[in-house]
């Protein structure tokens, strides 16, 4: 089967994209605990045009989070190819880690999105709600498959309904989720 060339959304309305997104499914990553649930991202537009990124996940009943910054990979391009920069370890920000964040698909109402990157090692299906209609989910999976993603690696993220409030759980203030992810747990 031949794969289509990976295309990204053009003229993304960044302001409309801001807000909370729930992770419906993703490829497992060393950067997230394997037992993570209620994973979500909250994006806020900064005055300089960059985006503040807050990624949260619950593991072992505790809320872990990491903050970073997203910005256009090429400020002159109309493509939704972003770079996201985090510092590790999060409790002692020393080392910048930069990754690609490409918006491969978004619906007209900005309610669900398919996010990937050129190496195809990472893939996320995001939604404004903690649950996504199965038919829409399958359409997004098919879009990922068409551009060459191994969708058998997709793992659905357990989401509570209603989702927890960020302050409902004790925080992992020591960054143990990050250490656990390095150890592959």
mmCIF file of C-alpha atoms in Angstrom:
data_model
loop_
_atom_site.group_PDB
_atom_site.id
_atom_site.type_symbol
_atom_site.label_atom_id
_atom_site.label_comp_id
_atom_site.label_asym_id
_atom_site.label_seq_id
_atom_site.Cartn_x
_atom_site.Cartn_y
_atom_site.Cartn_z
ATOM 1 C CA UNK A 1 0.000 0.000 0.000
ATOM 2 C CA UNK A 2 1.389 3.381 -0.948
ATOM 3 C CA UNK A 3 1.072 6.158 1.552
ATOM 4 C CA UNK A 4 0.040 9.709 0.864
ATOM 5 C CA UNK A 5 2.471 12.517 1.521
ATOM 6 C CA UNK A 6 2.038 13.901 5.021
ATOM 7 C CA UNK A 7 0.223 17.218 4.814
ATOM 8 C CA UNK A 8 -0.538 19.605 7.619
ATOM 9 C CA UNK A 9 -3.343 22.044 8.234
ATOM 10 C CA UNK A 10 -2.841 25.410 6.567
ATOM 11 C CA UNK A 11 -3.881 28.732 8.128
ATOM 12 C CA UNK A 12 -4.583 27.276 11.560
ATOM 13 C CA UNK A 13 -6.613 29.735 13.629
ATOM 14 C CA UNK A 14 -4.285 29.768 16.621
ATOM 15 C CA UNK A 15 -6.705 31.668 18.867
ATOM 16 C CA UNK A 16 -9.462 29.165 18.125
ATOM 17 C CA UNK A 17 -7.016 26.325 18.875
ATOM 18 C CA UNK A 18 -6.294 27.615 22.387
ATOM 19 C CA UNK A 19 -7.891 25.974 25.414
ATOM 20 C CA UNK A 20 -8.083 22.462 26.781
ATOM 21 C CA UNK A 21 -7.668 19.308 24.703
ATOM 22 C CA UNK A 22 -8.108 15.774 26.043
ATOM 23 C CA UNK A 23 -5.863 12.983 24.813
ATOM 24 C CA UNK A 24 -8.156 10.344 23.332
ATOM 25 C CA UNK A 25 -5.318 8.137 22.091
ATOM 26 C CA UNK A 26 -1.593 8.327 21.484
ATOM 27 C CA UNK A 27 1.488 6.308 20.740
ATOM 28 C CA UNK A 28 3.142 5.283 24.008
ATOM 29 C CA UNK A 29 5.971 7.638 24.849
ATOM 30 C CA UNK A 30 8.878 7.611 27.251
ATOM 31 C CA UNK A 31 7.731 11.101 28.224
ATOM 32 C CA UNK A 32 4.491 9.916 29.805
ATOM 33 C CA UNK A 33 3.888 7.331 32.536
ATOM 34 C CA UNK A 34 2.545 4.041 31.191
ATOM 35 C CA UNK A 35 -0.286 4.108 33.739
ATOM 36 C CA UNK A 36 -1.241 7.719 32.933
ATOM 37 C CA UNK A 37 -4.950 8.542 32.785
ATOM 38 C CA UNK A 38 -6.963 11.727 32.193
ATOM 39 C CA UNK A 39 -4.118 13.097 30.095
ATOM 40 C CA UNK A 40 -4.767 16.530 28.655
ATOM 41 C CA UNK A 41 -3.105 19.635 27.285
ATOM 42 C CA UNK A 42 -4.076 23.243 27.863
ATOM 43 C CA UNK A 43 -2.824 25.885 25.436
ATOM 44 C CA UNK A 44 -2.738 29.605 26.186
ATOM 45 C CA UNK A 45 -1.614 32.296 23.752
ATOM 46 C CA UNK A 46 1.283 34.403 25.040
ATOM 47 C CA UNK A 47 1.618 38.095 24.200
ATOM 48 C CA UNK A 48 4.646 37.391 21.998
ATOM 49 C CA UNK A 49 2.632 35.011 19.791
ATOM 50 C CA UNK A 50 4.081 31.822 21.291
ATOM 51 C CA UNK A 51 1.856 29.338 23.091
ATOM 52 C CA UNK A 52 2.130 28.300 26.725
ATOM 53 C CA UNK A 53 1.694 24.512 26.956
ATOM 54 C CA UNK A 54 0.524 22.741 30.106
ATOM 55 C CA UNK A 55 0.497 18.944 29.782
ATOM 56 C CA UNK A 56 -1.117 17.031 32.644
ATOM 57 C CA UNK A 57 -1.608 13.367 33.437
ATOM 58 C CA UNK A 58 -2.714 11.436 36.492
ATOM 59 C CA UNK A 59 -0.625 8.481 37.647
ATOM 60 C CA UNK A 60 -1.058 6.617 40.907
ATOM 61 C CA UNK A 61 -3.733 9.107 41.968
ATOM 62 C CA UNK A 62 -1.382 12.078 41.610
ATOM 63 C CA UNK A 63 -1.398 14.830 39.047
ATOM 64 C CA UNK A 64 1.852 15.231 37.147
ATOM 65 C CA UNK A 65 2.431 18.123 34.795
ATOM 66 C CA UNK A 66 5.042 19.754 32.636
ATOM 67 C CA UNK A 67 4.986 23.202 31.071
ATOM 68 C CA UNK A 68 6.541 24.303 27.831
ATOM 69 C CA UNK A 69 6.308 26.676 24.905
ATOM 70 C CA UNK A 70 5.105 26.091 21.350
ATOM 71 C CA UNK A 71 5.992 28.280 18.391
ATOM 72 C CA UNK A 72 5.824 28.137 14.592
ATOM 73 C CA UNK A 73 8.707 26.178 13.074
ATOM 74 C CA UNK A 74 8.781 28.671 10.187
ATOM 75 C CA UNK A 75 7.150 32.006 11.050
ATOM 76 C CA UNK A 76 6.681 32.782 7.323
ATOM 77 C CA UNK A 77 4.833 29.549 6.537
ATOM 78 C CA UNK A 78 1.042 29.121 6.593
ATOM 79 C CA UNK A 79 1.452 25.469 7.652
ATOM 80 C CA UNK A 80 0.596 24.269 11.169
ATOM 81 C CA UNK A 81 4.100 22.962 11.819
ATOM 82 C CA UNK A 82 5.020 23.887 15.349
ATOM 83 C CA UNK A 83 7.950 23.251 17.643
ATOM 84 C CA UNK A 84 7.337 22.520 21.314
ATOM 85 C CA UNK A 85 10.063 23.113 23.882
ATOM 86 C CA UNK A 86 10.112 21.609 27.361
ATOM 87 C CA UNK A 87 12.875 21.655 29.926
ATOM 88 C CA UNK A 88 13.961 18.531 31.775
ATOM 89 C CA UNK A 89 13.913 17.624 34.475
ATOM 90 C CA UNK A 90 10.768 19.727 35.058
ATOM 91 C CA UNK A 91 11.620 20.346 38.714
ATOM 92 C CA UNK A 92 15.082 21.716 37.765
ATOM 93 C CA UNK A 93 14.793 23.097 34.224
ATOM 94 C CA UNK A 94 18.225 22.701 32.700
ATOM 95 C CA UNK A 95 18.044 20.798 29.433
ATOM 96 C CA UNK A 96 15.747 22.045 26.639
ATOM 97 C CA UNK A 97 14.012 19.313 24.653
ATOM 98 C CA UNK A 98 12.416 20.445 21.389
ATOM 99 C CA UNK A 99 9.983 18.349 19.376
ATOM 100 C CA UNK A 100 7.784 18.691 16.324
ATOM 101 C CA UNK A 101 4.039 19.221 16.705
ATOM 102 C CA UNK A 102 2.258 19.067 13.367
ATOM 103 C CA UNK A 103 -1.495 19.559 13.151
ATOM 104 C CA UNK A 104 -2.345 16.952 10.510
ATOM 105 C CA UNK A 105 -6.097 17.405 10.695
ATOM 106 C CA UNK A 106 -8.623 19.508 12.579
ATOM 107 C CA UNK A 107 -12.369 19.687 12.082
ATOM 108 C CA UNK A 108 -14.011 22.965 11.053
ATOM 109 C CA UNK A 109 -15.302 23.624 14.587
ATOM 110 C CA UNK A 110 -11.932 22.889 16.257
ATOM 111 C CA UNK A 111 -13.412 20.071 18.350
ATOM 112 C CA UNK A 112 -11.021 17.227 17.474
ATOM 113 C CA UNK A 113 -7.574 17.005 15.950
ATOM 114 C CA UNK A 114 -4.909 14.623 14.707
ATOM 115 C CA UNK A 115 -1.384 15.590 15.728
ATOM 116 C CA UNK A 116 1.827 14.000 14.501
ATOM 117 C CA UNK A 117 5.341 14.718 13.406
ATOM 118 C CA UNK A 118 7.613 13.864 10.478
ATOM 119 C CA UNK A 119 9.375 10.817 11.971
ATOM 120 C CA UNK A 120 5.987 9.203 12.704
ATOM 121 C CA UNK A 121 7.209 8.134 16.157
ATOM 122 C CA UNK A 122 4.500 10.146 17.894
ATOM 123 C CA UNK A 123 0.795 10.484 17.206
ATOM 124 C CA UNK A 124 -2.039 11.986 19.212
ATOM 125 C CA UNK A 125 -5.784 12.118 18.770
ATOM 126 C CA UNK A 126 -7.158 15.059 20.742
ATOM 127 C CA UNK A 127 -10.678 16.222 21.507
ATOM 128 C CA UNK A 128 -12.273 19.103 23.390
ATOM 129 C CA UNK A 129 -14.320 16.539 25.339
ATOM 130 C CA UNK A 130 -12.905 13.587 27.298
ATOM 131 C CA UNK A 131 -14.621 11.160 24.894
ATOM 132 C CA UNK A 132 -14.809 11.061 21.101
ATOM 133 C CA UNK A 133 -17.461 9.437 18.920
ATOM 134 C CA UNK A 134 -16.117 6.062 17.723
ATOM 135 C CA UNK A 135 -16.893 6.838 14.067
ATOM 136 C CA UNK A 136 -14.867 10.061 14.199
ATOM 137 C CA UNK A 137 -12.078 8.259 16.056
ATOM 138 C CA UNK A 138 -11.932 5.628 13.306
ATOM 139 C CA UNK A 139 -11.824 8.341 10.618
ATOM 140 C CA UNK A 140 -8.837 9.971 12.354
ATOM 141 C CA UNK A 141 -7.099 6.605 12.669
ATOM 142 C CA UNK A 142 -7.652 6.054 8.945
ATOM 143 C CA UNK A 143 -6.160 9.498 8.145
ATOM 144 C CA UNK A 144 -3.074 8.574 10.174
ATOM 145 C CA UNK A 145 -2.788 5.222 8.414
ATOM 146 C CA UNK A 146 -3.035 6.898 4.989
ATOM 147 C CA UNK A 147 0.119 8.945 5.662
ATOM 148 C CA UNK A 148 2.103 5.972 6.930
ATOM 149 C CA UNK A 149 1.559 5.761 10.688
ATOM 150 C CA UNK A 150 1.582 2.278 12.247
ATOM 151 C CA UNK A 151 -1.800 2.739 13.922
ATOM 152 C CA UNK A 152 -1.502 -0.609 15.694
ATOM 153 C CA UNK A 153 0.648 1.325 18.233
ATOM 154 C CA UNK A 154 -2.245 3.626 19.179
ATOM 155 C CA UNK A 155 -3.245 3.329 22.815
ATOM 156 C CA UNK A 156 -6.552 4.769 24.015
ATOM 157 C CA UNK A 157 -6.143 7.017 27.037
ATOM 158 C CA UNK A 158 -8.571 6.331 29.897
ATOM 159 C CA UNK A 159 -10.579 9.483 30.647
ATOM 160 C CA UNK A 160 -12.914 10.007 33.598
ATOM 161 C CA UNK A 161 -16.326 11.535 33.048
ATOM 162 C CA UNK A 162 -16.464 14.169 34.367
ATOM 163 C CA UNK A 163 -12.734 14.852 34.054
ATOM 164 C CA UNK A 164 -10.859 15.681 37.258
ATOM 165 C CA UNK A 165 -10.202 19.261 38.174
ATOM 166 C CA UNK A 166 -6.505 20.066 38.213
ATOM 167 C CA UNK A 167 -6.665 20.703 41.939
ATOM 168 C CA UNK A 168 -8.657 17.542 42.793
ATOM 169 C CA UNK A 169 -5.616 15.309 43.159
ATOM 170 C CA UNK A 170 -2.392 15.674 45.076
ATOM 171 C CA UNK A 171 0.417 16.963 42.874
ATOM 172 C CA UNK A 172 3.532 15.007 42.097
ATOM 173 C CA UNK A 173 5.712 17.875 43.273
ATOM 174 C CA UNK A 174 8.937 15.918 43.018
ATOM 175 C CA UNK A 175 8.525 15.089 39.331
ATOM 176 C CA UNK A 176 8.475 11.341 39.940
ATOM 177 C CA UNK A 177 6.334 10.807 36.835
ATOM 178 C CA UNK A 178 9.263 12.132 34.801
ATOM 179 C CA UNK A 179 11.747 9.815 36.534
ATOM 180 C CA UNK A 180 9.349 6.878 36.083
ATOM 181 C CA UNK A 181 9.071 7.669 32.377
ATOM 182 C CA UNK A 182 12.870 7.635 32.017
ATOM 183 C CA UNK A 183 12.882 4.183 33.604
ATOM 184 C CA UNK A 184 10.125 3.081 31.207
ATOM 185 C CA UNK A 185 7.420 2.591 33.855
#
